[in-house]
Amino acid sequence: MFTAFNLKSVTIPNRIVMPPMCMYSATEDGYVTNWHRVHYGTRAAGGVGLIILEATAVEKRGRLSNNCLGIWHDSHIEGLRELVQLGKEHGSVMGIQIAHGGRKAFGDELVAPSSLAFPEMGTPQALTAAEIEDVVESWRQGARRAHEAGFDVLQIHGAHGYLIHEFLSPLSNQRTDEYGGPLENRMRFLLEVIEAVKKEWPADKPLSVRLSAEDYLEGGLTVKDTVWIGKVLKRNGVDLLDISSGGLLPAPIKLGPGYQVPLAEAVKKEVGIPTIAVGLITKAEHVQEIILNERADFVALGRELLRNPYWVLAARPDREIWPWQYHRGIPR
Ligand SMILES: Cc1cc2nc3c(=O)[nH]c(=O)nc-3n(C[C@H](O)[C@H](O)[C@H](O)COP(=O)(O)O)c2cc1C
């Protein structure tokens, strides 16, 4: 887990990823605050290989809360650039997840592929084809701003029941036009987003997509569908798949350490693409097992890194990776 991994022009110094985690600490207009500076700066000083910033909204109506980070306006670039500089200065590769909440967004202006509500939330408007074009354009602009801010990895949020996932799953997409029906149609929106993003995101920087590999519901997406989706994404220039699950609708999920690893493993083996495994992984031996057995290329530690920003340092008490300022604290 301490070996570097090259993705296009970017070298990620180790296999530990901080996955996107909403901090609900931006200003109401989506700007970076001191919380983000401390939070991300600390994980970079703590030796995390790749930090993926929390879901950052490509449209104001796509925010997941009224304190989510935004990337829907050029004025957001400056604060994000500061986070990139902080992270890079302390040794991490900096990525960002760009997102649209769709029917699970914050506020009254909910949009989705179909007018089907998430339980106990408002009923969304089904997007027209012309509106889809506008939303795709906002993803393109988001990618441009992410590049201008200096991020080295861009992740498109295609998981957890948000807009892209709502298009992918037959349980939330009942359209009868070219965006609905068979999986190849349900994928159209995501492919249009990728095509738009690639107009702005440089070809030498890695592009990632996060997917929910299973809806865990009858008639929903399965890992078999996800392998199929992964093959199409690979052909369309995606470099790294981050494999999560669930979130479309409440579902029975059997939780346990590494419960999503078999999903990442299936995608890695059958698609032949680098993957991130995530979900209830906390122990260094578990991370080593996943990497050494090539079940995934990266392991993301979410809540564990909230508890312990110095997880990587603790796993490797070695002057080589510890910040010199902390050398006297290395356990002997
Ligand atoms: C506070 C918090 C916020 C999260 N926000 C996001 C997010 O913005 N985007 C996303 O894709 N996943 C989000 N997640 C899911 C995490 O990225 C991760 O997949 C999940 O926590 C499982 O990993 P863990 O068991 O190591 O925490 C969030 C999780 C937490 C705990």
mmCIF file of C-alpha atoms and ligand atoms in Angstrom:
data_model
loop_
_atom_site.group_PDB
_atom_site.id
_atom_site.type_symbol
_atom_site.label_atom_id
_atom_site.label_comp_id
_atom_site.label_asym_id
_atom_site.label_seq_id
_atom_site.Cartn_x
_atom_site.Cartn_y
_atom_site.Cartn_z
ATOM 1 C CA MET A 1 0.000 0.000 0.000
ATOM 2 C CA PHE A 2 3.011 2.273 0.111
ATOM 3 C CA THR A 3 3.959 1.847 -3.526
ATOM 4 C CA ALA A 4 3.257 4.677 -5.947
ATOM 5 C CA PHE A 5 0.769 4.285 -8.778
ATOM 6 C CA ASN A 6 0.898 6.154 -12.079
ATOM 7 C CA LEU A 7 -2.304 7.312 -13.690
ATOM 8 C CA LYS A 8 -1.557 9.170 -16.910
ATOM 9 C CA SER A 9 0.726 12.102 -16.009
ATOM 10 C CA VAL A 10 -0.016 11.833 -12.287
ATOM 11 C CA THR A 11 1.945 9.795 -9.745
ATOM 12 C CA ILE A 12 -0.039 8.969 -6.634
ATOM 13 C CA PRO A 13 2.500 8.325 -3.865
ATOM 14 C CA ASN A 14 0.588 5.532 -2.096
ATOM 15 C CA ARG A 15 -2.680 3.616 -2.347
ATOM 16 C CA ILE A 16 -4.586 5.354 0.415
ATOM 17 C CA VAL A 17 -7.426 7.576 -0.756
ATOM 18 C CA MET A 18 -9.549 9.980 1.208
ATOM 19 C CA PRO A 19 -12.955 9.535 -0.441
ATOM 20 C CA PRO A 20 -15.265 12.470 -1.023
ATOM 21 C CA MET A 21 -17.022 13.387 2.217
ATOM 22 C CA CYS A 22 -19.406 16.339 2.486
ATOM 23 C CA MET A 23 -18.400 18.648 5.284
ATOM 24 C CA TYR A 24 -21.497 20.893 5.145
ATOM 25 C CA SER A 25 -19.167 23.752 6.022
ATOM 26 C CA ALA A 26 -19.124 25.946 2.928
ATOM 27 C CA THR A 27 -20.773 29.359 2.915
ATOM 28 C CA GLU A 28 -24.334 29.427 1.617
ATOM 29 C CA ASP A 29 -22.957 30.422 -1.779
ATOM 30 C CA GLY A 30 -20.665 27.394 -1.889
ATOM 31 C CA TYR A 31 -17.330 29.008 -0.989
ATOM 32 C CA VAL A 32 -14.431 27.366 0.851
ATOM 33 C CA THR A 33 -14.044 28.191 4.561
ATOM 34 C CA ASN A 34 -11.297 27.706 7.163
ATOM 35 C CA TRP A 35 -12.857 24.364 8.043
ATOM 36 C CA HIS A 36 -11.867 22.997 4.623
ATOM 37 C CA ARG A 37 -8.364 24.418 4.907
ATOM 38 C CA VAL A 38 -7.774 22.679 8.232
ATOM 39 C CA HIS A 39 -9.599 19.464 7.306
ATOM 40 C CA TYR A 40 -7.924 18.796 3.944
ATOM 41 C CA GLY A 41 -4.556 20.279 4.964
ATOM 42 C CA THR A 42 -4.370 17.907 7.926
ATOM 43 C CA ARG A 43 -5.013 14.781 5.815
ATOM 44 C CA ALA A 44 -2.335 15.902 3.351
ATOM 45 C CA ALA A 45 0.176 16.384 6.179
ATOM 46 C CA GLY A 46 -0.979 12.950 7.345
ATOM 47 C CA GLY A 47 0.345 11.319 4.174
ATOM 48 C CA VAL A 48 -2.854 10.408 2.290
ATOM 49 C CA GLY A 49 -1.907 9.578 -1.330
ATOM 50 C CA LEU A 50 -5.004 10.949 -3.042
ATOM 51 C CA ILE A 51 -7.516 13.313 -1.490
ATOM 52 C CA ILE A 52 -10.816 13.604 -3.347
ATOM 53 C CA LEU A 53 -12.683 16.711 -2.254
ATOM 54 C CA GLU A 54 -16.291 16.317 -1.204
ATOM 55 C CA ALA A 55 -19.257 16.456 -3.622
ATOM 56 C CA THR A 56 -19.004 19.921 -5.167
ATOM 57 C CA ALA A 57 -22.070 21.140 -6.997
ATOM 58 C CA VAL A 58 -22.006 21.922 -10.718
ATOM 59 C CA GLU A 59 -25.330 23.757 -10.398
ATOM 60 C CA LYS A 60 -26.714 25.637 -7.439
ATOM 61 C CA ARG A 61 -29.912 23.574 -7.503
ATOM 62 C CA GLY A 62 -27.762 20.425 -7.490
ATOM 63 C CA ARG A 63 -26.297 21.041 -4.024
ATOM 64 C CA LEU A 64 -26.875 18.327 -1.437
ATOM 65 C CA SER A 65 -27.249 20.918 1.348
ATOM 66 C CA ASN A 66 -27.084 24.687 1.547
ATOM 67 C CA ASN A 67 -23.557 24.390 2.902
ATOM 68 C CA CYS A 68 -22.046 22.257 0.174
ATOM 69 C CA LEU A 69 -19.076 23.446 -1.856
ATOM 70 C CA GLY A 70 -19.900 24.875 -5.259
ATOM 71 C CA ILE A 71 -18.179 24.965 -8.626
ATOM 72 C CA TRP A 72 -21.028 26.567 -10.565
ATOM 73 C CA HIS A 73 -19.368 29.983 -10.835
ATOM 74 C CA ASP A 74 -15.873 31.206 -11.721
ATOM 75 C CA SER A 75 -15.646 32.929 -8.361
ATOM 76 C CA HIS A 76 -15.455 29.473 -6.714
ATOM 77 C CA ILE A 77 -12.093 28.760 -8.349
ATOM 78 C CA GLU A 78 -9.949 30.863 -6.033
ATOM 79 C CA GLY A 79 -10.884 29.094 -2.780
ATOM 80 C CA LEU A 80 -10.577 25.668 -4.398
ATOM 81 C CA ARG A 81 -7.165 26.603 -5.792
ATOM 82 C CA GLU A 82 -6.023 27.399 -2.274
ATOM 83 C CA LEU A 83 -7.040 23.901 -1.118
ATOM 84 C CA VAL A 84 -5.154 22.355 -4.045
ATOM 85 C CA GLN A 85 -2.022 24.302 -3.149
ATOM 86 C CA LEU A 86 -2.283 23.357 0.517
ATOM 87 C CA GLY A 87 -2.720 19.685 -0.291
ATOM 88 C CA LYS A 88 0.043 19.529 -2.885
ATOM 89 C CA GLU A 89 2.497 21.409 -0.690
ATOM 90 C CA HIS A 90 2.081 18.659 1.892
ATOM 91 C CA GLY A 91 2.468 15.792 -0.562
ATOM 92 C CA SER A 92 -1.019 14.644 -1.563
ATOM 93 C CA VAL A 93 -2.443 14.422 -5.057
ATOM 94 C CA MET A 94 -5.587 16.540 -5.052
ATOM 95 C CA GLY A 95 -8.803 15.446 -6.726
ATOM 96 C CA ILE A 96 -12.346 16.747 -6.629
ATOM 97 C CA GLN A 97 -15.727 15.106 -6.969
ATOM 98 C CA ILE A 98 -18.158 17.167 -9.019
ATOM 99 C CA ALA A 99 -21.800 16.401 -8.441
ATOM 100 C CA HIS A 100 -25.464 17.098 -9.045
ATOM 101 C CA GLY A 101 -27.981 15.914 -6.467
ATOM 102 C CA GLY A 102 -30.946 15.527 -8.841
ATOM 103 C CA ARG A 103 -34.018 14.461 -6.890
ATOM 104 C CA LYS A 104 -32.002 14.203 -3.665
ATOM 105 C CA ALA A 105 -30.705 17.783 -3.840
ATOM 106 C CA PHE A 106 -31.369 20.547 -1.336
ATOM 107 C CA GLY A 107 -34.188 23.030 -1.970
ATOM 108 C CA ASP A 108 -37.392 23.125 -3.990
ATOM 109 C CA GLU A 109 -35.975 22.933 -7.484
ATOM 110 C CA LEU A 110 -35.564 19.192 -7.790
ATOM 111 C CA VAL A 111 -34.869 17.708 -11.202
ATOM 112 C CA ALA A 112 -34.512 14.088 -12.272
ATOM 113 C CA PRO A 113 -34.911 11.833 -15.293
ATOM 114 C CA SER A 114 -38.498 11.081 -14.245
ATOM 115 C CA SER A 115 -40.963 12.721 -11.924
ATOM 116 C CA LEU A 116 -40.517 10.095 -9.192
ATOM 117 C CA ALA A 117 -39.764 11.235 -5.651
ATOM 118 C CA PHE A 118 -37.212 9.807 -3.245
ATOM 119 C CA PRO A 119 -39.164 8.755 -0.120
ATOM 120 C CA GLU A 120 -40.093 11.723 2.059
ATOM 121 C CA MET A 121 -38.599 14.220 -0.363
ATOM 122 C CA GLY A 122 -40.242 16.572 -2.887
ATOM 123 C CA THR A 123 -41.350 15.409 -6.304
ATOM 124 C CA PRO A 124 -38.786 16.318 -8.972
ATOM 125 C CA GLN A 125 -39.491 17.756 -12.410
ATOM 126 C CA ALA A 126 -38.510 15.430 -15.234
ATOM 127 C CA LEU A 127 -35.799 17.129 -17.290
ATOM 128 C CA THR A 128 -36.654 17.893 -20.924
ATOM 129 C CA ALA A 129 -34.074 17.131 -23.612
ATOM 130 C CA ALA A 130 -33.219 20.864 -23.838
ATOM 131 C CA GLU A 131 -32.774 21.065 -20.061
ATOM 132 C CA ILE A 132 -30.525 18.000 -20.140
ATOM 133 C CA GLU A 133 -28.291 19.877 -22.563
ATOM 134 C CA ASP A 134 -27.997 22.766 -20.086
ATOM 135 C CA VAL A 135 -27.175 20.437 -17.201
ATOM 136 C CA VAL A 136 -24.501 18.700 -19.296
ATOM 137 C CA GLU A 137 -23.025 22.121 -20.059
ATOM 138 C CA SER A 138 -22.801 22.867 -16.331
ATOM 139 C CA TRP A 139 -20.728 19.683 -15.870
ATOM 140 C CA ARG A 140 -18.432 20.915 -18.650
ATOM 141 C CA GLN A 141 -17.994 24.267 -16.926
ATOM 142 C CA GLY A 142 -17.391 22.507 -13.615
ATOM 143 C CA ALA A 143 -14.588 20.467 -15.209
ATOM 144 C CA ARG A 144 -13.031 23.619 -16.661
ATOM 145 C CA ARG A 145 -13.053 25.287 -13.243
ATOM 146 C CA ALA A 146 -11.624 22.172 -11.566
ATOM 147 C CA HIS A 147 -8.739 22.219 -14.041
ATOM 148 C CA GLU A 148 -8.209 25.950 -13.542
ATOM 149 C CA ALA A 149 -8.123 25.412 -9.788
ATOM 150 C CA GLY A 150 -5.259 22.953 -10.359
ATOM 151 C CA PHE A 151 -6.818 19.615 -9.421
ATOM 152 C CA ASP A 152 -5.027 16.575 -10.836
ATOM 153 C CA VAL A 153 -7.886 14.071 -10.616
ATOM 154 C CA LEU A 154 -11.500 14.758 -11.547
ATOM 155 C CA GLN A 155 -14.236 12.490 -10.275
ATOM 156 C CA ILE A 156 -17.769 12.533 -11.670
ATOM 157 C CA HIS A 157 -20.291 11.538 -9.000
ATOM 158 C CA GLY A 158 -22.342 8.798 -10.600
ATOM 159 C CA ALA A 159 -23.345 7.026 -7.363
ATOM 160 C CA HIS A 160 -25.585 7.197 -4.266
ATOM 161 C CA GLY A 161 -28.892 8.016 -5.928
ATOM 162 C CA TYR A 162 -27.904 11.412 -7.286
ATOM 163 C CA LEU A 163 -28.669 12.689 -10.767
ATOM 164 C CA ILE A 164 -26.396 10.430 -12.853
ATOM 165 C CA HIS A 165 -27.324 7.324 -10.854
ATOM 166 C CA GLU A 166 -30.999 8.284 -11.237
ATOM 167 C CA PHE A 167 -30.535 8.084 -15.003
ATOM 168 C CA LEU A 168 -28.643 4.774 -14.791
ATOM 169 C CA SER A 169 -31.111 2.863 -12.629
ATOM 170 C CA PRO A 170 -34.372 1.605 -14.127
ATOM 171 C CA LEU A 171 -36.019 2.166 -10.735
ATOM 172 C CA SER A 172 -35.687 5.959 -11.062
ATOM 173 C CA ASN A 173 -35.585 6.329 -14.842
ATOM 174 C CA GLN A 174 -38.845 5.596 -16.607
ATOM 175 C CA ARG A 175 -38.270 7.815 -19.609
ATOM 176 C CA THR A 176 -39.499 6.703 -22.990
ATOM 177 C CA ASP A 177 -37.091 8.856 -25.049
ATOM 178 C CA GLU A 178 -33.451 8.105 -25.928
ATOM 179 C CA TYR A 179 -32.412 8.626 -22.270
ATOM 180 C CA GLY A 180 -34.609 5.817 -20.940
ATOM 181 C CA GLY A 181 -35.336 2.140 -21.560
ATOM 182 C CA PRO A 182 -32.386 -0.208 -22.122
ATOM 183 C CA LEU A 183 -29.127 0.338 -20.227
ATOM 184 C CA GLU A 184 -27.406 1.790 -23.276
ATOM 185 C CA ASN A 185 -30.044 4.557 -23.283
ATOM 186 C CA ARG A 186 -29.934 5.044 -19.523
ATOM 187 C CA MET A 187 -26.174 5.535 -19.859
ATOM 188 C CA ARG A 188 -26.576 8.259 -22.456
ATOM 189 C CA PHE A 189 -26.698 11.091 -19.924
ATOM 190 C CA LEU A 190 -23.476 9.935 -18.227
ATOM 191 C CA LEU A 191 -21.755 9.542 -21.598
ATOM 192 C CA GLU A 192 -22.812 13.052 -22.605
ATOM 193 C CA VAL A 193 -21.432 14.378 -19.302
ATOM 194 C CA ILE A 194 -18.133 12.559 -19.938
ATOM 195 C CA GLU A 195 -17.894 13.879 -23.475
ATOM 196 C CA ALA A 196 -18.547 17.440 -22.258
ATOM 197 C CA VAL A 197 -16.092 17.119 -19.366
ATOM 198 C CA LYS A 198 -13.368 15.809 -21.699
ATOM 199 C CA LYS A 199 -13.608 19.017 -23.755
ATOM 200 C CA GLU A 200 -12.195 20.854 -20.731
ATOM 201 C CA TRP A 201 -10.369 18.245 -18.667
ATOM 202 C CA PRO A 202 -6.867 17.672 -20.128
ATOM 203 C CA ALA A 203 -6.236 14.296 -21.706
ATOM 204 C CA ASP A 204 -3.136 13.734 -19.541
ATOM 205 C CA LYS A 205 -5.009 14.072 -16.229
ATOM 206 C CA PRO A 206 -6.938 11.071 -14.865
ATOM 207 C CA LEU A 207 -10.713 11.043 -15.038
ATOM 208 C CA SER A 208 -12.642 9.007 -12.483
ATOM 209 C CA VAL A 209 -16.290 8.051 -12.085
ATOM 210 C CA ARG A 210 -17.862 6.909 -8.829
ATOM 211 C CA LEU A 211 -20.584 4.308 -9.281
ATOM 212 C CA SER A 212 -23.033 2.508 -7.051
ATOM 213 C CA ALA A 213 -22.404 -1.018 -8.276
ATOM 214 C CA GLU A 214 -25.598 -2.428 -6.736
ATOM 215 C CA ASP A 215 -28.994 -0.962 -5.924
ATOM 216 C CA TYR A 216 -29.673 -4.057 -3.727
ATOM 217 C CA LEU A 217 -33.265 -4.020 -4.984
ATOM 218 C CA GLU A 218 -35.231 -6.187 -7.342
ATOM 219 C CA GLY A 219 -35.232 -4.616 -10.791
ATOM 220 C CA GLY A 220 -32.374 -2.259 -9.831
ATOM 221 C CA LEU A 221 -28.770 -2.054 -10.987
ATOM 222 C CA THR A 222 -26.589 -5.086 -10.345
ATOM 223 C CA VAL A 223 -22.851 -5.622 -10.423
ATOM 224 C CA LYS A 224 -23.348 -7.288 -13.818
ATOM 225 C CA ASP A 225 -24.822 -4.044 -15.168
ATOM 226 C CA THR A 226 -21.960 -2.147 -13.539
ATOM 227 C CA VAL A 227 -19.350 -4.295 -15.288
ATOM 228 C CA TRP A 228 -21.082 -3.517 -18.559
ATOM 229 C CA ILE A 229 -21.190 0.204 -17.726
ATOM 230 C CA GLY A 230 -17.504 0.037 -16.714
ATOM 231 C CA LYS A 231 -16.510 -1.421 -20.097
ATOM 232 C CA VAL A 232 -18.269 1.418 -21.910
ATOM 233 C CA LEU A 233 -16.709 4.018 -19.599
ATOM 234 C CA LYS A 234 -13.253 2.568 -20.193
ATOM 235 C CA ARG A 235 -13.755 2.858 -23.958
ATOM 236 C CA ASN A 236 -14.863 6.451 -23.426
ATOM 237 C CA GLY A 237 -11.708 7.551 -21.649
ATOM 238 C CA VAL A 238 -12.422 6.958 -17.965
ATOM 239 C CA ASP A 239 -9.243 5.982 -16.101
ATOM 240 C CA LEU A 240 -10.343 5.084 -12.575
ATOM 241 C CA LEU A 241 -13.579 3.650 -11.191
ATOM 242 C CA ASP A 242 -14.497 4.266 -7.571
ATOM 243 C CA ILE A 243 -16.856 1.472 -6.584
ATOM 244 C CA SER A 244 -19.452 2.206 -3.960
ATOM 245 C CA SER A 245 -23.055 0.956 -3.728
ATOM 246 C CA GLY A 246 -26.622 1.810 -2.749
ATOM 247 C CA GLY A 247 -28.287 5.155 -2.171
ATOM 248 C CA LEU A 248 -30.928 5.076 -4.888
ATOM 249 C CA LEU A 249 -33.707 3.976 -2.540
ATOM 250 C CA PRO A 250 -33.741 2.519 0.943
ATOM 251 C CA ALA A 251 -32.551 -1.090 0.616
ATOM 252 C CA PRO A 252 -31.449 -3.997 2.774
ATOM 253 C CA ILE A 253 -27.629 -3.947 2.781
ATOM 254 C CA LYS A 254 -25.494 -6.454 4.647
ATOM 255 C CA LEU A 255 -22.818 -4.241 6.141
ATOM 256 C CA GLY A 256 -19.439 -5.434 7.326
ATOM 257 C CA PRO A 257 -15.742 -4.610 6.945
ATOM 258 C CA GLY A 258 -14.956 -4.385 3.232
ATOM 259 C CA TYR A 259 -18.502 -5.300 2.180
ATOM 260 C CA GLN A 260 -18.108 -3.487 -1.148
ATOM 261 C CA VAL A 261 -14.671 -4.922 -1.997
ATOM 262 C CA PRO A 262 -16.081 -7.850 -4.043
ATOM 263 C CA LEU A 263 -17.852 -5.279 -6.232
ATOM 264 C CA ALA A 264 -14.620 -3.356 -6.896
ATOM 265 C CA GLU A 265 -12.865 -6.669 -7.482
ATOM 266 C CA ALA A 266 -15.420 -7.782 -10.082
ATOM 267 C CA VAL A 267 -15.117 -4.469 -11.920
ATOM 268 C CA LYS A 268 -11.312 -4.507 -11.817
ATOM 269 C CA LYS A 269 -11.089 -8.091 -13.117
ATOM 270 C CA GLU A 270 -13.841 -7.982 -15.718
ATOM 271 C CA VAL A 271 -13.339 -4.468 -17.042
ATOM 272 C CA GLY A 272 -9.557 -4.328 -16.648
ATOM 273 C CA ILE A 273 -9.505 -0.821 -15.203
ATOM 274 C CA PRO A 274 -7.925 0.610 -12.038
ATOM 275 C CA THR A 275 -10.392 0.771 -9.164
ATOM 276 C CA ILE A 276 -10.849 2.198 -5.682
ATOM 277 C CA ALA A 277 -12.427 -0.059 -3.050
ATOM 278 C CA VAL A 278 -14.250 1.581 -0.145
ATOM 279 C CA GLY A 279 -16.534 0.821 2.739
ATOM 280 C CA LEU A 280 -15.910 0.031 6.405
ATOM 281 C CA ILE A 281 -12.201 -0.580 5.929
ATOM 282 C CA THR A 282 -10.122 0.526 8.899
ATOM 283 C CA LYS A 283 -7.137 -1.792 9.416
ATOM 284 C CA ALA A 284 -3.745 -1.626 7.699
ATOM 285 C CA GLU A 285 -3.652 -5.454 7.284
ATOM 286 C CA HIS A 286 -7.007 -5.323 5.511
ATOM 287 C CA VAL A 287 -5.758 -2.621 3.136
ATOM 288 C CA GLN A 288 -2.603 -4.677 2.440
ATOM 289 C CA GLU A 289 -4.668 -7.783 1.725
ATOM 290 C CA ILE A 290 -6.797 -5.912 -0.825
ATOM 291 C CA ILE A 291 -3.806 -4.333 -2.587
ATOM 292 C CA LEU A 292 -1.502 -7.396 -2.511
ATOM 293 C CA ASN A 293 -4.213 -9.683 -3.865
ATOM 294 C CA GLU A 294 -4.964 -7.108 -6.558
ATOM 295 C CA ARG A 295 -8.600 -6.875 -5.555
ATOM 296 C CA ALA A 296 -8.386 -3.107 -6.064
ATOM 297 C CA ASP A 297 -5.640 -0.596 -6.840
ATOM 298 C CA PHE A 298 -6.565 1.908 -4.152
ATOM 299 C CA VAL A 299 -8.389 1.736 -0.852
ATOM 300 C CA ALA A 300 -10.425 4.668 0.399
ATOM 301 C CA LEU A 301 -10.795 5.208 4.130
ATOM 302 C CA GLY A 302 -13.677 7.537 4.886
ATOM 303 C CA ARG A 303 -14.798 7.632 8.484
ATOM 304 C CA GLU A 304 -11.489 6.137 9.597
ATOM 305 C CA LEU A 305 -9.706 9.237 8.275
ATOM 306 C CA LEU A 306 -12.238 11.427 10.086
ATOM 307 C CA ARG A 307 -11.232 9.665 13.297
ATOM 308 C CA ASN A 308 -7.554 9.515 12.535
ATOM 309 C CA PRO A 309 -6.055 11.931 9.993
ATOM 310 C CA TYR A 310 -2.609 10.417 10.707
ATOM 311 C CA TRP A 311 -3.647 6.865 9.811
ATOM 312 C CA VAL A 312 -1.000 6.596 7.059
ATOM 313 C CA LEU A 313 1.779 7.839 9.357
ATOM 314 C CA ALA A 314 0.725 5.430 12.083
ATOM 315 C CA ALA A 315 0.803 2.562 9.565
ATOM 316 C CA ARG A 316 4.361 3.467 8.562
ATOM 317 C CA PRO A 317 6.445 4.990 11.340
ATOM 318 C CA ASP A 318 9.282 5.934 9.036
ATOM 319 C CA ARG A 319 11.201 9.196 8.591
ATOM 320 C CA GLU A 320 10.820 8.941 4.856
ATOM 321 C CA ILE A 321 7.128 9.737 4.902
ATOM 322 C CA TRP A 322 6.703 11.603 8.187
ATOM 323 C CA PRO A 323 6.806 15.407 7.972
ATOM 324 C CA TRP A 324 10.169 16.458 9.451
ATOM 325 C CA GLN A 325 8.368 18.628 11.975
ATOM 326 C CA TYR A 326 6.903 15.456 13.515
ATOM 327 C CA HIS A 327 10.022 13.238 13.470
ATOM 328 C CA ARG A 328 10.408 13.420 17.224
ATOM 329 C CA GLY A 329 6.956 11.880 17.485
ATOM 330 C CA ILE A 330 7.776 8.722 15.485
ATOM 331 C CA PRO A 331 7.111 5.701 17.709
ATOM 332 C CA ARG A 332 10.306 3.753 18.470
HETATM 333 C C1 LIG B 1 -19.577 12.585 6.452
HETATM 334 C C2 LIG B 1 -19.653 11.828 5.157
HETATM 335 C C3 LIG B 1 -19.892 12.526 3.976
HETATM 336 C C4 LIG B 1 -19.910 11.844 2.743
HETATM 337 N N1 LIG B 1 -20.034 12.555 1.585
HETATM 338 C C5 LIG B 1 -19.881 11.940 0.405
HETATM 339 C C6 LIG B 1 -19.753 12.695 -0.813
HETATM 340 O O1 LIG B 1 -19.730 13.920 -0.803
HETATM 341 N N2 LIG B 1 -19.649 11.990 -1.969
HETATM 342 C C7 LIG B 1 -19.605 10.627 -2.001
HETATM 343 O O2 LIG B 1 -19.493 10.047 -3.083
HETATM 344 N N3 LIG B 1 -19.663 9.903 -0.867
HETATM 345 C C8 LIG B 1 -19.768 10.527 0.316
HETATM 346 N N4 LIG B 1 -19.723 9.790 1.476
HETATM 347 C C9 LIG B 1 -19.429 8.336 1.403
HETATM 348 C C10 LIG B 1 -17.927 8.093 1.596
HETATM 349 O O3 LIG B 1 -17.177 8.622 0.522
HETATM 350 C C11 LIG B 1 -17.607 6.592 1.719
HETATM 351 O O4 LIG B 1 -17.923 5.953 0.524
HETATM 352 C C12 LIG B 1 -18.373 5.937 2.870
HETATM 353 O O5 LIG B 1 -18.254 6.712 4.058
HETATM 354 C C13 LIG B 1 -17.907 4.504 3.139
HETATM 355 O O6 LIG B 1 -16.561 4.478 3.500
HETATM 356 P P1 LIG B 1 -16.099 4.340 5.060
HETATM 357 O O7 LIG B 1 -16.800 3.157 5.616
HETATM 358 O O8 LIG B 1 -14.604 4.167 4.969
HETATM 359 O O9 LIG B 1 -16.497 5.619 5.763
HETATM 360 C C14 LIG B 1 -19.751 10.444 2.720
HETATM 361 C C15 LIG B 1 -19.564 9.755 3.918
HETATM 362 C C16 LIG B 1 -19.490 10.423 5.122
HETATM 363 C C17 LIG B 1 -19.213 9.646 6.386
#
